[in-house]
Tab-separated table of C-alpha atoms in Angstrom:
chain	number	residue	atom	x	y	z
A	1	LYS	CA	72.339	-14.625	12.688
A	2	PRO	CA	68.898	-13.899	11.201
A	3	CYS	CA	68.114	-10.330	10.167
A	4	ALA	CA	65.789	-8.057	12.136
A	5	LEU	CA	62.845	-9.171	9.996
A	6	SER	CA	62.836	-12.695	11.378
A	7	ARG	CA	61.884	-13.978	14.800
A	8	LEU	CA	62.505	-17.530	13.649
A	9	PRO	CA	65.380	-19.829	14.662
A	10	ALA	CA	68.814	-19.437	13.091
A	11	LEU	CA	69.657	-21.468	10.011
A	12	PRO	CA	71.627	-24.708	10.205
A	13	GLN	CA	75.219	-24.560	9.051
A	14	GLU	CA	74.539	-26.572	5.890
A	15	PRO	CA	71.417	-25.549	3.889
A	16	GLN	CA	69.264	-28.208	2.286
A	17	ARG	CA	69.769	-29.098	-1.352
A	18	ARG	CA	66.457	-27.607	-2.480
A	19	PRO	CA	64.750	-25.156	-0.081
A	20	ASP	CA	60.977	-25.358	-0.276
A	21	ALA	CA	57.938	-23.638	1.218
A	22	THR	CA	58.528	-25.266	4.604
A	23	CYS	CA	61.850	-23.471	5.183
A	24	ARG	CA	61.762	-21.678	8.544
A	25	VAL	CA	64.003	-18.790	7.542
A	26	CYS	CA	63.597	-15.146	6.679
A	27	VAL	CA	63.790	-13.928	3.105
A	28	CYS	CA	67.250	-12.398	3.188
A	29	ALA	CA	68.710	-15.434	4.933
A	30	LEU	CA	67.207	-17.619	2.202
A	31	VAL	CA	68.739	-15.509	-0.558
A	32	ARG	CA	72.101	-15.296	1.186
A	33	LEU	CA	72.683	-18.837	2.416
A	34	CYS	CA	70.974	-21.158	-0.052
A	35	ALA	CA	73.138	-20.116	-3.011
A	36	ARG	CA	75.460	-23.137	-2.762
A	37	GLY	CA	72.609	-25.628	-2.846
A	38	MET	CA	70.763	-24.211	-5.865
A	39	PRO	CA	71.213	-26.079	-9.169
A	40	ARG	CA	72.246	-24.230	-12.310
A	41	GLN	CA	69.182	-22.771	-13.983
A	42	GLY	CA	70.174	-23.413	-17.628
A	43	ALA	CA	69.817	-27.200	-17.567
A	44	ARG	CA	66.073	-27.336	-18.213
A	45	ARG	CA	66.252	-24.818	-21.048
A	46	LYS	CA	69.004	-26.800	-22.783
A	47	ALA	CA	66.866	-29.928	-22.506
A	48	ARG	CA	63.877	-28.124	-24.053
A	49	LEU	CA	65.991	-26.812	-26.919
A	50	ALA	CA	67.442	-30.260	-27.567
A	51	GLY	CA	63.947	-31.786	-27.619
A	52	ALA	CA	62.684	-29.131	-30.019
A	53	SER	CA	65.623	-29.797	-32.355
A	54	VAL	CA	64.845	-33.534	-32.470
A	55	GLY	CA	61.190	-32.766	-33.124
A	56	ARG	CA	62.032	-30.534	-36.076
A	57	LYS	CA	64.162	-33.238	-37.697
A	58	GLU	CA	61.385	-35.820	-37.338
A	59	ALA	CA	58.763	-33.448	-38.736
A	60	THR	CA	60.930	-32.722	-41.799
A	61	GLY	CA	60.527	-36.326	-43.000
A	62	LYS	CA	56.715	-36.346	-42.775
A	63	LYS	CA	54.237	-35.323	-45.454
A	64	GLY	CA	50.759	-33.871	-45.734
A	65	ARG	CA	48.714	-32.442	-42.953
A	66	ARG	CA	50.737	-34.038	-40.159
A	67	ARG	CA	53.854	-32.311	-41.478
A	68	ALA	CA	52.097	-28.937	-41.689
A	69	GLU	CA	50.638	-29.259	-38.204
A	70	GLY	CA	53.982	-30.320	-36.777
A	71	GLU	CA	55.763	-27.350	-38.371
A	72	GLU	CA	53.129	-24.953	-37.085
A	73	GLU	CA	53.444	-26.233	-33.524
A	74	GLU	CA	57.230	-26.179	-33.660
A	75	GLY	CA	57.188	-22.644	-35.080
A	76	THR	CA	55.077	-21.478	-32.162
A	77	ALA	CA	57.332	-23.213	-29.642
A	78	ALA	CA	60.445	-21.800	-31.285
A	79	ALA	CA	59.028	-18.274	-31.281
A	80	GLU	CA	58.195	-18.536	-27.597
A	81	ASP	CA	61.599	-19.988	-26.813
A	82	LYS	CA	63.325	-17.013	-28.483
A	83	ARG	CA	61.860	-14.649	-25.905
A	84	PRO	CA	64.199	-13.738	-23.039
A	85	LYS	CA	63.941	-16.193	-20.135
A	86	ALA	CA	62.866	-13.395	-17.745
A	87	THR	CA	60.054	-12.357	-20.142
A	88	ARG	CA	58.726	-15.918	-20.383
A	89	ALA	CA	58.853	-16.256	-16.592
A	90	SER	CA	57.023	-12.949	-16.115
A	91	ALA	CA	54.207	-13.862	-18.486
A	92	THR	CA	53.627	-17.133	-16.639
A	93	SER	CA	54.005	-15.717	-13.142
A	94	LEU	CA	51.784	-12.645	-13.450
A	95	ALA	CA	48.709	-14.813	-13.942
A	96	ASN	CA	49.182	-16.028	-10.347
A	97	ALA	CA	49.958	-12.675	-8.701
A	98	VAL	CA	49.032	-12.309	-5.002
A	99	ASP	CA	47.800	-8.989	-3.598
A	100	PHE	CA	50.638	-7.709	-1.394
A	101	GLU	CA	48.542	-5.368	0.744
A	102	ALA	CA	45.729	-7.868	1.330
A	103	ALA	CA	48.228	-10.554	2.341
A	104	LEU	CA	49.951	-8.172	4.750
A	105	LYS	CA	46.650	-7.227	6.409
A	106	ALA	CA	45.580	-10.854	6.894
A	107	PRO	CA	45.755	-12.329	10.415
A	108	GLY	CA	49.011	-13.894	11.495
A	109	ASP	CA	52.652	-13.120	12.181
A	110	THR	CA	54.018	-10.395	9.914
A	111	ALA	CA	57.370	-12.097	9.343
A	112	GLU	CA	55.622	-15.336	8.337
A	113	LYS	CA	53.373	-13.458	5.900
A	114	LEU	CA	56.340	-11.715	4.294
A	115	PHE	CA	58.130	-15.020	3.883
A	116	GLU	CA	55.090	-16.514	2.175
A	117	LEU	CA	54.869	-13.493	-0.156
A	118	ALA	CA	58.522	-13.925	-1.101
A	119	ASN	CA	57.763	-17.500	-2.195
A	120	LYS	CA	54.993	-16.426	-4.599
A	121	PRO	CA	55.754	-16.218	-8.326
A	122	ALA	CA	54.317	-12.695	-8.534
A	123	VAL	CA	52.708	-9.987	-6.393
A	124	ARG	CA	50.331	-7.153	-7.175
A	125	PHE	CA	49.605	-3.787	-5.579
A	126	SER	CA	46.370	-1.787	-5.942
A	127	ILE	CA	47.003	1.919	-6.562
A	128	ALA	CA	45.451	4.878	-8.384
A	129	GLY	CA	42.268	3.019	-9.291
A	130	GLY	CA	44.195	0.150	-10.861
A	131	TYR	CA	47.037	-2.111	-9.923
A	132	VAL	CA	50.692	-2.848	-10.522
A	133	GLN	CA	51.938	-6.426	-10.646
A	134	VAL	CA	55.463	-7.748	-10.881
A	135	ALA	CA	57.024	-11.181	-11.279
A	136	GLN	CA	59.578	-12.286	-8.708
A	137	ASP	CA	62.775	-14.022	-9.767
A	138	ARG	CA	63.066	-16.524	-6.949
A	139	SER	CA	65.806	-18.491	-8.684
A	140	THR	CA	68.453	-15.756	-8.450
A	141	THR	CA	71.365	-16.072	-6.049
A	142	GLU	CA	73.479	-13.188	-7.393
A	143	HIS	CA	71.560	-10.355	-5.760
A	144	SER	CA	68.665	-9.577	-3.414
A	145	GLY	CA	66.451	-7.886	-6.025
A	146	GLY	CA	64.600	-11.011	-7.048
A	147	VAL	CA	61.815	-10.540	-4.479
A	148	VAL	CA	59.669	-7.563	-3.454
A	149	TRP	CA	60.777	-6.132	-0.107
A	150	GLU	CA	58.089	-4.721	2.159
A	151	THR	CA	59.777	-1.307	2.342
A	152	ALA	CA	59.036	-0.786	-1.375
A	153	PHE	CA	55.328	-1.201	-0.637
A	154	PHE	CA	55.446	1.089	2.417
A	155	LEU	CA	57.308	3.836	0.559
A	156	ALA	CA	55.005	3.673	-2.470
A	157	ARG	CA	51.940	4.099	-0.259
A	158	TYR	CA	53.571	6.874	1.780
A	159	LEU	CA	54.604	8.858	-1.297
A	160	GLU	CA	51.120	8.463	-2.749
A	161	GLN	CA	49.398	9.778	0.367
A	162	HIS	CA	51.805	12.330	1.847
A	163	VAL	CA	54.453	13.500	-0.626
A	164	LEU	CA	53.062	13.639	-4.160
A	165	PRO	CA	49.970	15.716	-3.225
A	166	GLU	CA	52.243	18.422	-1.774
A	167	ARG	CA	54.714	18.318	-4.662
A	168	ARG	CA	51.980	18.879	-7.252
A	169	PRO	CA	48.974	20.409	-5.459
A	170	ASN	CA	47.099	21.097	-8.696
A	171	GLY	CA	48.111	17.868	-10.386
A	172	ASP	CA	49.196	19.865	-13.439
A	173	ARG	CA	52.836	18.745	-13.679
A	174	ARG	CA	54.338	15.299	-14.069
A	175	LEU	CA	57.109	14.722	-11.560
A	176	ARG	CA	60.343	13.169	-12.774
A	177	VAL	CA	61.410	10.346	-10.475
A	178	VAL	CA	64.399	8.004	-10.468
A	179	GLU	CA	64.503	4.856	-8.336
A	180	LEU	CA	67.774	3.289	-7.204
A	181	GLY	CA	67.974	-0.459	-6.587
A	182	SER	CA	64.559	-1.091	-8.151
A	183	GLY	CA	64.667	-4.890	-7.816
A	184	CYS	CA	61.389	-6.221	-9.237
A	185	GLY	CA	60.182	-2.668	-9.862
A	186	LEU	CA	57.111	-2.451	-7.607
A	187	LEU	CA	57.900	1.028	-6.217
A	188	GLY	CA	58.857	2.636	-9.515
A	189	LEU	CA	55.934	1.136	-11.423
A	190	ALA	CA	53.525	2.272	-8.701
A	191	LEU	CA	54.819	5.835	-9.122
A	192	ALA	CA	54.413	5.519	-12.893
A	193	ARG	CA	50.826	4.504	-12.242
A	194	LEU	CA	50.515	7.770	-10.278
A	195	ASP	CA	51.486	9.623	-13.494
A	196	CYS	CA	55.124	10.271	-12.656
A	197	LYS	CA	57.817	10.022	-15.304
A	198	VAL	CA	59.867	7.254	-13.738
A	199	THR	CA	63.322	5.838	-14.452
A	200	LEU	CA	63.960	2.515	-12.686
A	201	THR	CA	67.606	1.518	-12.226
A	202	GLU	CA	69.444	-1.635	-11.195
A	203	GLN	CA	72.812	-3.349	-11.383
A	204	PRO	CA	73.409	-5.436	-14.545
A	205	ALA	CA	72.738	-8.792	-12.840
A	206	ALA	CA	69.188	-7.749	-11.894
A	207	MET	CA	68.164	-6.054	-15.148
A	208	GLY	CA	66.531	-9.090	-16.814
A	209	ASN	CA	63.543	-9.447	-14.500
A	210	LEU	CA	63.219	-5.671	-14.055
A	211	LYS	CA	63.035	-5.045	-17.812
A	212	ALA	CA	60.468	-7.818	-18.204
A	213	ASN	CA	58.255	-6.296	-15.493
A	214	VAL	CA	58.567	-2.814	-17.023
A	215	ALA	CA	57.632	-4.198	-20.444
A	216	ALA	CA	54.601	-5.992	-18.991
A	217	HIS	CA	53.537	-2.772	-17.243
A	218	LYS	CA	53.754	-0.781	-20.479
A	219	ALA	CA	51.603	-3.347	-22.258
A	220	ALA	CA	48.904	-3.476	-19.561
A	221	SER	CA	48.764	0.011	-18.054
A	222	GLY	CA	47.522	3.363	-19.203
A	223	GLY	CA	49.729	5.224	-16.724
A	224	GLY	CA	53.031	6.990	-17.340
A	225	LEU	CA	55.549	5.009	-19.374
A	226	PRO	CA	58.571	4.092	-17.225
A	227	LYS	CA	62.054	3.176	-18.412
A	228	ALA	CA	64.513	0.646	-16.970
A	229	MET	CA	68.207	1.556	-17.057
A	230	GLN	CA	71.440	0.139	-15.706
A	231	LEU	CA	73.025	2.020	-12.813
A	232	SER	CA	75.805	0.631	-10.668
A	233	TRP	CA	76.200	3.037	-7.755
A	234	GLY	CA	79.190	5.327	-8.088
A	235	GLU	CA	79.785	4.500	-11.775
A	236	GLU	CA	80.067	7.881	-13.505
A	237	ALA	CA	79.072	6.597	-16.960
A	238	ASP	CA	75.858	5.039	-15.590
A	239	ILE	CA	75.050	8.147	-13.551
A	240	ALA	CA	75.548	10.402	-16.577
A	241	ALA	CA	73.272	8.233	-18.751
A	242	VAL	CA	70.502	8.218	-16.149
A	243	SER	CA	70.927	11.952	-15.414
A	244	ALA	CA	70.125	12.662	-19.066
A	245	ARG	CA	66.558	11.590	-18.236
A	246	GLY	CA	66.363	14.346	-15.620
A	247	PRO	CA	66.368	16.794	-14.035
A	248	PHE	CA	64.644	14.838	-11.284
A	249	ASP	CA	62.185	16.022	-8.657
A	250	LEU	CA	62.556	12.875	-6.525
A	251	VAL	CA	65.077	10.118	-5.993
A	252	VAL	CA	63.578	7.115	-4.192
A	253	ALA	CA	64.942	3.820	-2.899
A	254	SER	CA	64.011	1.082	-0.432
A	255	ASP	CA	66.186	-1.351	1.527
A	256	VAL	CA	69.392	-0.236	-0.164
A	257	VAL	CA	71.574	-0.101	2.977
A	258	PHE	CA	72.944	-3.577	3.652
A	259	ALA	CA	76.753	-3.424	3.244
A	260	THR	CA	79.208	-0.721	4.327
A	261	ARG	CA	81.095	-0.751	1.018
A	262	PHE	CA	78.000	0.462	-0.835
A	263	VAL	CA	77.118	3.404	1.431
A	264	GLU	CA	79.505	5.963	-0.038
A	265	PRO	CA	78.760	5.107	-3.720
A	266	LEU	CA	75.036	5.206	-2.943
A	267	LEU	CA	75.236	8.687	-1.402
A	268	ARG	CA	77.381	10.013	-4.245
A	269	SER	CA	74.888	8.658	-6.776
A	270	VAL	CA	71.958	10.286	-4.967
A	271	ALA	CA	73.800	13.612	-4.793
A	272	ALA	CA	74.631	13.544	-8.498
A	273	LEU	CA	71.043	12.761	-9.498
A	274	LEU	CA	69.651	15.563	-7.307
A	275	SER	CA	72.195	18.168	-8.369
A	276	ALA	CA	70.216	19.310	-11.425
A	277	ARG	CA	67.775	21.025	-9.028
A	278	ALA	CA	64.565	20.049	-10.809
A	279	GLY	CA	61.508	21.974	-9.702
A	280	GLU	CA	63.282	24.709	-7.739
A	281	ALA	CA	61.935	27.351	-10.088
A	282	GLU	CA	58.518	26.493	-8.693
A	283	GLY	CA	59.717	26.473	-5.095
A	284	ALA	CA	59.925	22.673	-4.759
A	285	VAL	CA	63.349	21.479	-3.614
A	286	PRO	CA	64.409	18.132	-5.131
A	287	GLU	CA	64.757	15.456	-2.489
A	288	CYS	CA	65.503	11.805	-1.895
A	289	TRP	CA	63.244	9.472	0.085
A	290	LEU	CA	64.642	6.256	1.539
A	291	CYS	CA	62.609	3.598	3.360
A	292	LEU	CA	64.826	1.266	5.360
A	293	GLN	CA	65.025	-1.503	7.875
A	294	GLN	CA	68.176	-1.743	9.933
A	295	ARG	CA	69.439	-4.973	8.396
A	296	ASP	CA	73.132	-4.252	8.997
A	297	PRO	CA	73.922	-1.981	11.989
A	298	ASP	CA	77.366	-0.978	10.677
A	299	SER	CA	75.985	0.084	7.290
A	300	HIS	CA	73.104	1.952	8.889
A	301	ARG	CA	75.418	3.809	11.246
A	302	GLU	CA	77.783	4.710	8.411
A	303	LEU	CA	74.895	6.060	6.335
A	304	LEU	CA	73.762	8.342	9.160
A	305	GLU	CA	77.342	9.511	9.734
A	306	GLN	CA	78.192	10.229	6.088
A	307	ALA	CA	74.904	11.600	4.761
A	308	PRO	CA	75.046	14.976	6.596
A	309	SER	CA	78.228	15.894	4.696
A	310	LEU	CA	76.149	16.232	1.516
A	311	PHE	CA	72.539	16.449	2.654
A	312	ARG	CA	70.175	17.951	5.149
A	313	VAL	CA	68.826	14.773	6.725
A	314	ALA	CA	65.432	14.285	8.349
A	315	GLU	CA	64.888	10.919	10.074
A	316	LEU	CA	61.190	10.013	10.308
A	317	ASN	CA	59.000	7.033	11.166
A	318	PHE	CA	55.480	5.747	10.549
A	319	GLU	CA	54.140	6.167	14.084
A	320	GLY	CA	50.480	7.227	14.128
A	321	LEU	CA	49.853	6.844	10.392
A	322	PRO	CA	46.755	4.735	9.567
A	323	GLY	CA	47.538	1.742	7.381
A	324	PHE	CA	51.226	1.592	8.321
A	325	GLU	CA	50.920	-0.591	11.413
A	326	ALA	CA	53.096	-3.307	9.850
A	327	ALA	CA	55.799	-0.731	9.088
A	328	VAL	CA	55.769	0.317	12.750
A	329	GLU	CA	55.937	-3.310	13.899
A	330	LEU	CA	58.921	-3.972	11.630
A	331	GLU	CA	60.622	-0.736	12.801
A	332	CYS	CA	60.877	0.648	9.280
A	333	LEU	CA	62.027	4.236	9.033
A	334	LEU	CA	62.092	7.038	6.483
A	335	LEU	CA	64.998	9.280	5.581
A	336	ARG	CA	64.492	12.478	3.609
A	337	LEU	CA	67.669	13.870	2.036
A	338	ARG	CA	67.971	17.359	0.586
A	339	LEU	CA	71.199	18.640	-0.917
A	340	ARG	CA	73.026	21.318	1.001
A	341	LYS	CA	73.059	24.472	-1.121
A	342	ARG	CA	76.803	24.948	-1.121
A	343	ARG	CA	77.314	21.342	-2.273
A	344	ARG	CA	75.038	21.373	-5.303
A	345	GLU	CA	77.601	22.473	-7.847
A	346	ASP	CA	80.111	19.695	-7.155
A	347	SER	CA	77.934	16.952	-5.667
A	348	GLY	CA	78.620	13.434	-6.856
A	349	LYS	CA	82.335	14.096	-7.518
A	350	GLY	CA	85.010	12.438	-5.437
A	351	ALA	CA	84.759	11.222	-1.870
A	352	LEU	CA	82.361	12.692	0.643
A	353	ALA	CA	83.743	15.781	2.347
A	354	PRO	CA	82.663	17.171	5.727
A	355	ALA	CA	80.311	20.150	5.607
A	356	ALA	CA	79.559	22.856	8.175
A	357	GLU	CA	76.509	22.352	10.326
A	358	ASN	CA	73.408	24.049	8.951
A	359	ALA	CA	71.276	25.336	11.814
A	360	GLU	CA	68.305	25.887	9.558
A	361	ALA	CA	68.493	22.310	8.293
A	362	GLU	CA	68.824	20.814	11.751
A	363	ALA	CA	65.699	22.673	12.854
A	364	GLU	CA	63.779	21.180	9.928
A	365	ALA	CA	63.064	17.753	11.408
A	366	GLU	CA	59.486	17.129	10.335
A	367	GLY	CA	58.245	15.606	7.085
A	368	PRO	CA	54.796	15.278	5.532
A	369	ALA	CA	52.581	13.430	8.022
A	370	ALA	CA	55.375	11.264	9.433
A	371	GLN	CA	56.921	12.003	12.816
A	372	PRO	CA	60.589	12.585	13.671
A	373	LYS	CA	62.128	9.312	14.783
A	374	LYS	CA	62.260	8.927	18.570
A	375	SER	CA	64.778	7.019	20.593
A	376	ARG	CA	63.680	3.776	22.255
A	377	ALA	CA	63.788	5.512	25.656
A	378	GLU	CA	61.475	8.273	24.428
A	379	GLN	CA	59.114	5.720	22.922
A	380	ALA	CA	59.023	3.827	26.217
A	381	ARG	CA	58.173	7.020	28.125
């Protein structure tokens, strides 16, 4: 069954050997179902290394200028080959980056445009008088962080316009931000461009491309210097290492609710990262912002059932906000999570425990600019 993003036909039972640009499938179906047909990615690199080794042996037997030129060329090739594979891919891909926002605003079906963006080697995003660009790792089959998901773009733009101005009205303090499930890093790097002190986190399998994009950003940008760190949700050692970069004003994440087994570790990780209470001395309560599509109904339902045990939850949407028409069409929603006061001392430890209803929290349903989420019946009326 295709995800909610796609209005296209369901996939055949057996995927093609090599999916190409003509595939009529949505992005997450492509990542999920084409894994068996993808060849191993190390074959080409081994061939290159073998060829370089033969070339070095031949050059050793030559004399004069030809020998010197051959050694110089081989030295350059060897130096480039010693770079991490993700770094080499990023350097090549970023030259062909496509503007994410411009592509999304172009005429045509939104799902088709998103699929085309996912097939590009790199995407870029204009923000704060400059731009952020990231390479996509389209070869990965281990995780879904190899492409930029549209919710990362929507959340970056929303935070820029409606959250950051209220968190630092005078612009005199750098906010500390941690992103969970950073993927390619578009959201976190955009916030770094907005002069936040950002820590981007990912599972070990996705760290190669993320680190390469962070390194490229540091080399090209004059904004805040971000840091990429490993964080597997629920792992206490990872949480402690990332927390040392805090205390954090904001925890952000996009499209991180896709399997029920990850919901509880995700919420515990968010609670632990917010528990330091950064910014409360100045009256700003630390909070988490999630931008989601309902890709898995069971996971989404479990998130909404478990989150109130640790957080005051406000469910918002993009209705009526200029520039977010695609987010409305795709039924993206925002969740704002704020720790319950009586849970701050022991948040992030053990399983989620039920908490008493907080009347004050339930009354607080509005967020900056966005509207409380309405039911489909209310929207129809």
